[in-house]
Structure formats: C-alpha cells, structure tokens
Coordinates of C-alpha atoms in Angstrom, one line a residue:
Chain F
M1 CA 79.8 119.0 -48.2
P2 CA 80.4 116.2 -45.6
T3 CA 79.2 116.8 -42.0
P4 CA 82.0 118.2 -39.9
R5 CA 83.6 115.8 -37.5
P6 CA 82.8 116.7 -33.8
E7 CA 86.3 117.9 -33.2
D8 CA 86.2 120.2 -36.2
A9 CA 82.8 121.5 -35.2
R10 CA 84.2 122.2 -31.8
D11 CA 87.1 124.1 -33.3
A12 CA 84.7 126.1 -35.5
D13 CA 82.7 127.0 -32.4
L14 CA 85.9 128.1 -30.6
H15 CA 86.9 130.1 -33.6
R16 CA 83.5 131.9 -33.6
R17 CA 84.0 132.8 -30.0
L18 CA 87.6 133.9 -30.7
V19 CA 86.4 136.4 -33.3
L20 CA 84.4 138.0 -30.6
G21 CA 87.5 138.3 -28.4
D22 CA 86.8 135.3 -26.1
R23 CA 90.0 134.6 -24.2
Q24 CA 88.7 131.2 -23.0
A25 CA 88.2 130.1 -26.6
F26 CA 91.8 131.2 -27.4
E27 CA 93.0 129.3 -24.3
E28 CA 91.3 126.1 -25.4
L29 CA 92.7 126.4 -28.9
Y30 CA 96.1 126.9 -27.4
R31 CA 95.6 123.8 -25.3
R32 CA 94.4 121.8 -28.3
Y33 CA 97.0 122.7 -30.8
S34 CA 100.1 124.1 -29.0
G35 CA 101.7 120.6 -28.8
A36 CA 101.2 119.9 -32.5
A37 CA 102.2 123.4 -33.4
F38 CA 105.4 123.2 -31.4
G39 CA 106.2 119.8 -32.6
L40 CA 105.9 121.0 -36.2
A41 CA 107.8 124.2 -35.7
H42 CA 110.6 122.3 -33.9
R43 CA 110.8 119.6 -36.7
V44 CA 111.1 122.3 -39.4
T45 CA 113.4 124.7 -37.6
G46 CA 115.4 122.1 -35.6
H47 CA 115.8 124.7 -33.0
E48 CA 114.1 125.1 -29.7
L49 CA 114.1 128.9 -29.5
L50 CA 113.2 129.4 -33.1
A51 CA 110.3 127.0 -32.7
Q52 CA 109.1 128.9 -29.7
E53 CA 109.1 132.1 -31.7
V54 CA 107.3 130.5 -34.6
V55 CA 104.5 129.2 -32.3
H56 CA 104.4 132.5 -30.4
D57 CA 104.0 134.5 -33.6
S58 CA 101.4 132.0 -35.0
Y59 CA 99.2 132.3 -31.9
L60 CA 99.7 136.1 -31.9
A61 CA 98.6 136.2 -35.6
L62 CA 95.6 134.1 -34.7
W63 CA 94.7 136.3 -31.7
R64 CA 95.0 139.5 -33.6
A65 CA 93.4 138.5 -36.8
P66 CA 91.2 135.4 -36.2
E67 CA 89.1 136.2 -39.2
A68 CA 91.9 135.1 -41.4
F69 CA 90.5 131.6 -40.9
D70 CA 87.4 130.9 -43.1
P71 CA 85.5 127.9 -41.8
A72 CA 84.0 127.4 -45.2
R73 CA 87.5 126.5 -46.5
G74 CA 88.3 123.6 -44.3
P75 CA 89.0 122.6 -40.7
F76 CA 90.7 125.0 -38.3
R77 CA 93.3 122.3 -37.6
T78 CA 94.7 122.3 -41.1
F79 CA 94.5 126.1 -41.4
F80 CA 96.5 126.6 -38.2
L81 CA 99.1 124.0 -38.8
S82 CA 99.6 125.5 -42.3
L83 CA 100.1 128.9 -40.7
V84 CA 102.7 127.4 -38.3
H85 CA 104.4 125.5 -41.2
H86 CA 104.7 128.6 -43.4
R87 CA 106.2 130.6 -40.6
A88 CA 108.6 127.9 -39.7
V89 CA 109.8 127.5 -43.3
D90 CA 110.1 131.3 -43.6
T91 CA 112.2 131.2 -40.4
V92 CA 114.4 128.5 -41.7
R93 CA 115.0 130.3 -45.0
R94 CA 115.7 133.6 -43.2
E95 CA 118.1 131.9 -40.9
E96 CA 119.9 130.2 -43.8
R97 CA 120.2 133.5 -45.7
L98 CA 121.6 135.0 -42.5
R99 CA 124.0 132.1 -42.0
R100 CA 125.3 132.3 -45.5
R101 CA 125.8 136.0 -45.2
T102 CA 127.7 135.8 -42.0
E103 CA 129.4 132.5 -42.9
R104 CA 129.0 131.2 -39.4
M105 CA 127.8 127.8 -38.3
N106 CA 124.3 127.1 -37.0
P107 CA 124.7 127.1 -33.2
G108 CA 122.3 124.1 -33.2
P109 CA 119.5 123.4 -30.8
V110 CA 119.6 125.2 -27.6
A111 CA 118.4 123.4 -24.5
D112 CA 115.4 125.0 -23.0
E113 CA 115.9 125.5 -19.3
D114 CA 112.2 126.1 -18.8
V115 CA 110.0 123.2 -17.8
A116 CA 107.6 121.9 -20.4
E117 CA 103.9 122.7 -20.0
G118 CA 101.7 119.9 -19.1
I119 CA 99.7 119.7 -22.2
V120 CA 98.4 116.3 -23.2
E121 CA 97.5 115.7 -26.8
E122 CA 93.9 114.7 -27.3
S123 CA 93.2 111.3 -28.7
W124 CA 91.4 112.5 -31.8
L125 CA 94.5 114.4 -32.9
A126 CA 96.6 111.3 -32.4
D127 CA 94.0 109.3 -34.4
R128 CA 94.3 111.8 -37.2
R129 CA 98.1 111.5 -37.2
V130 CA 97.8 107.7 -37.6
R131 CA 95.5 108.2 -40.6
V132 CA 98.0 110.7 -42.2
R133 CA 100.9 108.3 -41.5
S134 CA 99.0 105.5 -43.1
A135 CA 98.3 107.5 -46.2
L136 CA 101.9 108.6 -46.4
E137 CA 103.1 105.0 -46.2
N138 CA 101.1 104.2 -49.2
L139 CA 103.1 106.6 -51.3
P140 CA 106.1 105.5 -53.3
A141 CA 109.4 106.3 -51.6
E142 CA 110.4 108.9 -54.1
Q143 CA 107.2 110.8 -53.6
R144 CA 107.5 110.7 -49.8
Q145 CA 111.0 112.0 -50.2
V146 CA 110.1 115.2 -52.1
L147 CA 107.3 115.9 -49.6
D148 CA 109.6 115.4 -46.7
M149 CA 112.3 117.7 -48.2
A150 CA 109.8 120.4 -49.1
Y151 CA 107.6 120.2 -46.0
F152 CA 109.9 119.4 -43.2
R153 CA 113.2 120.7 -44.5
G154 CA 111.8 123.9 -46.1
R155 CA 113.4 123.2 -49.5
T156 CA 112.0 124.8 -52.6
Q157 CA 111.3 122.5 -55.5
A158 CA 114.2 123.9 -57.4
Q159 CA 116.5 123.1 -54.4
I160 CA 115.1 119.6 -54.2
A161 CA 115.8 119.0 -57.9
A162 CA 119.4 120.2 -57.4
E163 CA 119.9 118.1 -54.3
L164 CA 118.5 114.9 -55.9
G165 CA 120.0 115.5 -59.3
V166 CA 116.7 115.2 -61.1
P167 CA 114.9 117.6 -63.4
L168 CA 112.7 120.2 -61.8
G169 CA 109.7 118.8 -63.7
T170 CA 110.2 115.4 -62.1
V171 CA 110.0 117.0 -58.6
K172 CA 106.9 118.9 -59.6
T173 CA 105.3 115.8 -61.0
R174 CA 106.2 113.7 -57.9
T175 CA 104.8 116.5 -55.6
L176 CA 101.6 116.8 -57.5
T177 CA 101.0 113.1 -57.7
A178 CA 101.7 112.7 -54.0
M179 CA 99.4 115.5 -53.0
R180 CA 96.6 114.2 -55.1
K181 CA 97.0 110.7 -53.6
L182 CA 97.1 112.0 -50.1
Q183 CA 94.0 114.2 -50.7
R184 CA 92.1 111.3 -52.1
M185 CA 93.1 108.9 -49.3
L186 CA 92.4 111.3 -46.5
A187 CA 89.1 112.3 -48.1
E188 CA 88.1 108.6 -48.2
E189 CA 89.0 108.3 -44.5
D190 CA 86.9 111.3 -43.8
H191 CA 83.9 109.8 -45.5
E192 CA 84.1 106.5 -43.7
Chain Y
M1 CA 91.8 127.0 -70.9
T2 CA 93.1 123.6 -72.0
F3 CA 93.6 120.5 -69.8
E4 CA 97.4 121.0 -70.0
D5 CA 97.0 124.6 -68.8
H6 CA 95.0 123.4 -65.8
E7 CA 97.5 120.7 -65.0
A8 CA 100.3 123.3 -65.0
I9 CA 98.3 125.5 -62.7
V10 CA 97.4 122.6 -60.4
E11 CA 101.1 121.6 -60.3
L12 CA 102.0 125.1 -59.2
L13 CA 99.2 125.1 -56.6
A14 CA 100.6 121.9 -55.1
G15 CA 104.0 123.5 -54.6
H16 CA 102.3 126.6 -53.3
A17 CA 100.4 124.7 -50.6
L18 CA 103.6 123.1 -49.5
H19 CA 105.3 126.6 -49.5
A20 CA 107.9 125.0 -51.7
L21 CA 108.1 127.4 -54.6
D22 CA 111.0 129.7 -55.3
E23 CA 110.4 133.4 -55.5
E24 CA 109.6 133.6 -59.2
E25 CA 107.1 130.7 -59.1
A26 CA 105.6 132.0 -55.9
A27 CA 104.9 135.3 -57.7
R28 CA 103.2 133.3 -60.5
A29 CA 101.2 131.4 -58.0
E30 CA 100.1 134.6 -56.4
D31 CA 99.0 135.9 -59.8
L32 CA 96.9 132.8 -60.3
L33 CA 95.4 133.1 -56.8
A34 CA 94.3 136.6 -57.7
S35 CA 93.2 136.0 -61.2
H36 CA 92.3 132.5 -62.2
V37 CA 91.6 130.5 -59.1
P38 CA 88.7 132.6 -57.6
S39 CA 86.7 132.1 -60.9
C40 CA 87.6 128.5 -61.4
P41 CA 85.7 126.1 -59.2
Q42 CA 87.9 123.2 -60.1
C43 CA 91.2 124.9 -59.2
S44 CA 89.6 126.5 -56.2
A45 CA 88.5 123.1 -54.9
T46 CA 91.9 121.6 -55.7
L47 CA 93.7 124.3 -53.8
E48 CA 91.6 123.9 -50.8
G49 CA 92.2 120.2 -50.9
F50 CA 96.0 120.7 -51.1
R51 CA 95.9 123.2 -48.3
S52 CA 94.1 120.7 -46.2
V53 CA 96.6 118.0 -46.9
A54 CA 99.5 120.4 -46.1
G55 CA 97.9 121.2 -42.8
D56 CA 97.5 117.5 -42.0
L57 CA 101.1 116.8 -42.9
G58 CA 102.0 119.0 -40.0
L59 CA 100.7 116.3 -37.6
M60 CA 103.5 114.0 -38.8
A61 CA 106.0 116.1 -36.9
G62 CA 104.5 114.7 -33.7
S63 CA 103.4 116.5 -30.7
R64 CA 105.9 118.3 -28.5
R65 CA 105.2 120.0 -25.2
P66 CA 105.9 123.7 -25.4
S67 CA 107.6 125.3 -22.4
R68 CA 105.6 126.8 -19.7
L69 CA 107.3 130.2 -20.4
L70 CA 106.0 130.2 -23.9
G71 CA 102.5 129.5 -22.7
L72 CA 102.8 132.4 -20.3
R73 CA 104.0 134.7 -23.0
I74 CA 101.2 133.7 -25.3
R75 CA 98.6 134.0 -22.7
R76 CA 99.9 137.4 -21.6
M77 CA 99.4 138.8 -25.0
T78 CA 95.7 138.0 -25.0
S79 CA 95.2 140.6 -22.3
S80 CA 96.5 143.3 -24.6
R81 CA 93.9 143.3 -27.4
K82 CA 91.5 146.0 -26.4
L83 CA 89.3 147.9 -28.7
A84 CA 90.5 151.2 -27.4
V85 CA 94.0 150.3 -28.2
W86 CA 93.5 149.2 -31.7
L87 CA 91.1 152.0 -32.6
G88 CA 93.5 154.5 -30.9
R89 CA 95.7 154.8 -33.9
S90 CA 94.7 157.7 -36.2
V91 CA 94.9 155.7 -39.4
G92 CA 92.7 153.0 -37.8
I93 CA 90.1 155.6 -36.9
A94 CA 90.2 157.1 -40.4
A95 CA 89.7 153.7 -41.9
A96 CA 87.0 152.7 -39.5
L97 CA 85.1 155.8 -40.3
L98 CA 85.5 155.2 -44.0
V99 CA 84.8 151.5 -44.4
G100 CA 82.7 151.1 -41.2
A101 CA 80.2 153.7 -42.3
V102 CA 79.5 152.3 -45.8
L103 CA 80.2 148.6 -45.4
L104 CA 81.5 148.7 -48.9
W105 CA 83.1 145.9 -50.7
N106 CA 83.3 146.8 -54.4
L107 CA 85.7 144.2 -55.5
H108 CA 85.1 143.3 -59.1
L109 CA 88.5 141.8 -59.8
S110 CA 88.5 139.0 -62.3
G111 CA 84.8 139.3 -62.7
R112 CA 84.2 137.8 -59.4
V113 CA 80.9 138.9 -57.9
N114 CA 81.1 139.2 -54.1
R115 CA 78.2 138.4 -52.0
A116 CA 76.7 141.0 -49.8
E117 CA 77.1 138.8 -46.7
E118 CA 80.8 138.9 -47.2
R119 CA 81.0 142.6 -46.9
Q120 CA 80.7 142.8 -43.2
A121 CA 83.4 140.2 -42.7
R122 CA 85.7 141.9 -45.2
T123 CA 85.2 145.2 -43.5
T124 CA 86.3 143.8 -40.2
E125 CA 89.2 142.3 -42.0
V126 CA 90.4 145.6 -43.3
L127 CA 89.9 147.2 -39.9
N128 CA 91.9 144.6 -38.2
T129 CA 94.7 145.0 -40.8
V130 CA 95.0 148.8 -40.6
S131 CA 94.8 148.8 -36.8
H132 CA 97.3 146.0 -36.3
P133 CA 100.5 147.2 -34.7
E134 CA 102.6 145.6 -37.4
S135 CA 100.6 146.7 -40.4
R136 CA 102.1 148.8 -43.2
I137 CA 100.0 151.7 -44.2
V138 CA 101.0 153.3 -47.5
P139 CA 99.2 156.4 -48.8
F140 CA 98.8 156.7 -52.5
S141 CA 100.1 159.8 -54.3
A142 CA 97.8 161.5 -56.8
E143 CA 98.9 161.5 -60.4
R144 CA 96.1 163.8 -61.5
S145 CA 95.8 167.4 -60.3
E146 CA 92.1 167.1 -59.5
L147 CA 92.7 164.3 -57.0
E148 CA 94.0 164.8 -53.5
S149 CA 97.0 162.8 -52.3
G150 CA 96.0 160.5 -49.4
A151 CA 92.5 160.0 -50.8
M152 CA 93.5 156.3 -51.4
T153 CA 95.5 154.1 -49.0
A154 CA 97.1 150.6 -49.3
A155 CA 97.5 148.5 -46.2
F156 CA 98.9 145.1 -45.5
L157 CA 100.4 142.9 -42.8
P158 CA 103.9 141.6 -43.4
G159 CA 103.7 137.8 -43.8
R160 CA 100.0 137.9 -44.9
H161 CA 99.0 137.4 -48.5
F162 CA 96.5 140.1 -48.7
L163 CA 96.8 143.7 -49.8
Y164 CA 94.0 146.1 -49.1
V165 CA 93.4 149.2 -51.2
F166 CA 90.7 151.6 -50.0
G167 CA 89.7 155.3 -50.2
S168 CA 87.7 157.5 -52.5
L169 CA 87.9 158.0 -56.3
P170 CA 85.5 159.7 -58.7
D171 CA 83.8 157.6 -61.3
P172 CA 86.1 157.0 -64.3
A173 CA 85.1 158.4 -67.7
P174 CA 82.0 156.7 -69.3
G175 CA 82.9 153.3 -70.8
R176 CA 86.1 153.1 -68.8
V177 CA 87.2 151.4 -65.6
Y178 CA 90.0 151.6 -63.1
Q179 CA 92.7 149.0 -63.2
V180 CA 95.0 148.0 -60.4
W181 CA 98.6 147.1 -61.2
L182 CA 101.3 145.6 -59.0
S183 CA 104.8 146.7 -59.7
R184 CA 108.0 144.8 -59.3
E185 CA 111.4 146.1 -60.5
G186 CA 109.7 148.4 -63.1
R187 CA 107.4 145.7 -64.4
F188 CA 103.6 145.7 -63.9
R189 CA 101.1 142.9 -63.6
T190 CA 97.4 143.5 -63.5
A191 CA 95.4 142.7 -60.4
G192 CA 92.0 143.4 -61.9
T193 CA 89.6 146.2 -62.7
F194 CA 87.0 147.9 -60.6
L195 CA 84.5 150.7 -60.4
P196 CA 84.0 152.8 -57.2
E197 CA 80.6 152.5 -55.5
A198 CA 79.2 155.9 -54.6
G199 CA 82.8 157.3 -54.9
L200 CA 84.3 154.8 -52.5
V201 CA 86.7 151.9 -53.0
L202 CA 87.6 148.9 -50.9
L203 CA 89.6 146.2 -52.5
R204 CA 91.3 143.1 -51.2
L205 CA 94.0 141.7 -53.4
T206 CA 95.2 138.1 -52.7
V207 CA 98.9 138.7 -53.3
N208 CA 102.1 138.6 -51.2
P209 CA 102.9 142.3 -50.9
A210 CA 106.5 141.4 -49.9
I211 CA 107.4 140.5 -53.5
Y212 CA 106.1 143.8 -55.0
D213 CA 107.4 147.3 -54.7
G214 CA 104.3 149.3 -55.3
V215 CA 100.7 149.7 -56.6
L216 CA 99.5 151.8 -59.5
I217 CA 95.9 152.5 -60.4
T218 CA 95.1 153.6 -64.0
E219 CA 92.0 154.4 -66.0
E220 CA 91.6 151.9 -68.8
P221 CA 89.0 150.8 -71.4
A222 CA 86.1 148.7 -69.9
S223 CA 87.8 145.4 -71.0
G224 CA 91.0 146.3 -69.1
S225 CA 94.5 146.5 -70.6
K226 CA 97.5 144.3 -70.8
E227 CA 99.9 147.1 -69.9
P228 CA 99.2 150.3 -67.9
S229 CA 98.3 153.2 -70.0
D230 CA 99.5 156.7 -69.4
R231 CA 96.2 157.6 -67.7
R232 CA 97.7 157.2 -64.2
I233 CA 95.4 158.0 -61.3
V234 CA 97.3 157.2 -58.1
T235 CA 100.5 155.4 -57.1
A236 CA 101.9 153.9 -53.9
A237 CA 105.4 152.7 -53.2
F238 CA 106.1 150.1 -50.6

C-alpha cells in the first residue's frame, strides 16, 4: 500500500478524532470539503436549495455515523464526495419522479439570498482537480460522455443508452473502460 | 468463476460506483457485494478503485461556496449529539446491553472469516445505527412456538447500504445452520448462513434495505440451500 499523501493522512487523523465526537475535527472537515461538496451537489441537482439539503444531510450523516468511513478502503476525500454524489443523484431522481407525477415544470434554480461563507479551497484540492481533469481529457469523447451523463446528470446506464440510441452493452463497456483508464492514470499520478 | 464472469461483475461494479444502475441491476450489484465481492480479492480491489475514482470525479464539479446559513445549520447540529440522547431510546439501550456486553460479531456469511479486531468497530456501528433518530428498527416475529417474538431484531438507516440483524437464537439442530433470506415481492435471495455464538447473533448484511420488503431466517443443511425450506425460524417485514 502506498504511503498516504499528507492531506489524506491529515483527513484520517481528523476522522479518528471525529469518531470520538471531536467537534473541532468536524469543523475542519467542513472547512476542507464543504466547497467541493456544495459544488458537486449543485452541479448534479442544478438547484441551490436542493444542493444545500444534500450537503446538510451528508454532513449530518458523517457526524452521526463517522465510522461509516473505513480508512483502510481509501482516502476520506473520495468517500465523502461519493457520499455527497449518491445523495445528490438520489435527490435528482426523487425530484424527477415527483415532477413526472405532478406534471409540473422544475422551478429552476432559486437564488440564495444568504451570503456565501468565506471558505477558500485549499491548494492541494485544486491540484487534485487538475490531475483528475487531465486524466479525463485523455479519455475518448464517447467515454467522457457516458461518465458525464451518469455522474453529473444522474442518468442510469439504461437511460443513457436510450438517450444516445446505442445498446446498453455499449454504455456499460464505455463506462468500464473509462473507469479502468481513470483508475490507472490517477494511480500512476499517486505513485509519482 | 470464469474470466467472462468476472468481467460481467466488474462491469456491474463500475456502474454501481457511479450510482448509475437501474433498480434491477442495483439489486444484482447488492447481491454481489454481499456474496462474491468480500471473498474475491480481485473484485474487492477493483471496487475500491472504482469508488475512489467516483469520489475524485466529484472534484470536477468545481468548488462553490456554501451559504453562511448552511454552515450555521450544520454546525448547530454538532451540538446535539450527546451520549445521553442517543442512549436514551429504549431500543438503543436494549441493543447496547445486548451487543455491548458480548462484543459479538458472528458473521459467517459467504465463508468470510471476520477478524476479532473488527468486532469492536462493528459493535459501535450497530449501536450507532439502532440509536440513530432516523433508524428503522423492525422486530422479527417467531415462526416457531419455542421462540419468543422480539428475540431477534433488524435495524437499518434509510439511505445506508447495511442491514443489521441481531438478537438471540438457540443453536440449530446438529449438522444444520441458519440461513438469512431477503425477500422482495414474494421472491427470496440468500444473504448467507450463520451459527449463533453462545446463543447470540449479530450480523451485518451489505445490502440496500430499501429494495427489499423483509427478512427471513430458516434452518437449512450445513451447505445452505438455494431456496428457503419450510423450517422457518423468524421473519421481519419492512
């Protein structure tokens, strides 16, 4: 197993303290990831208030059951953003079901009258984003497309196949190939 | 298992990590997560890798400052987690007495041997689940006259992919085991077999409880069965 990066080791330490109920550790994890979490939730839901609920519920889940994260299974960052992503996608699908049922239009993003919190993203997170973007840019366009539709638009693979007019097997193959390539490229970056 | 079988599983795991499977395939993935993946180092490592990629993909959305109000709401909730509160619920206390006293983790599902050092963590996990304000606590009903209803309990948190089954059961007949079944619209799928330890049971099933409508425990031959027999022990309906 590779040596954890300093920022991942820091997260692991914060998590250990969080399990013991340390509010300061929770506060620091909020400061470190609330921007990324809110950015992701907003991108997936496309809605300010829904995104807020997703982030709120994600941090609530973390606070109430911090042991859901197992440090042996990877960095805290990827665990938490996956948690946010799943909740955001569930929210989108629930809203879509509701919208279909009530046959009303999505009211669209609501402007938040509250002022934004002064959280400044740390440089290591921005660095990681650059690495992920670089890896994504190395994927063929059709593989990027299925990842984008699945991940950021909350589509199932069956929905993607229908929207693109390609067999479901093609979507699955593109997804798997893309995930394997990304895994390999990001792992290589981690070992550099 | 052939190479093609593994490729099909890995394909499913990729969709699972992206949360991009429809309901039916998600159920299949859950089956694999409970049965095959824990005992397959290759699939286990692949899944972890995919989960890591999925987490990192989240960074591509860019950072966005949350509102100050959201920060206040989130920080306020951290003052509400007090031991007295979450142990104050009667079910929580019962579970704490049960699992806290014995530190038991007798999960033998899929032949996976659990390490002793995991037991403490898992016990805490169960306690947190049963004492969570949003948890669903479902008592089992006894199907045999010699058993008491309520001797076994199922618990889960909506949105979490774990189902806990705990309580007390006598040893099954010699050469037999207990088998856990998850039911969905009248169909059953196995979640594994187990034996109580000193009469006590504490299981964690890696499944999405939302897609099932109940749990059944039966007594079966030591090798387990493909379908539940009529030797029903306890049932719980979600």
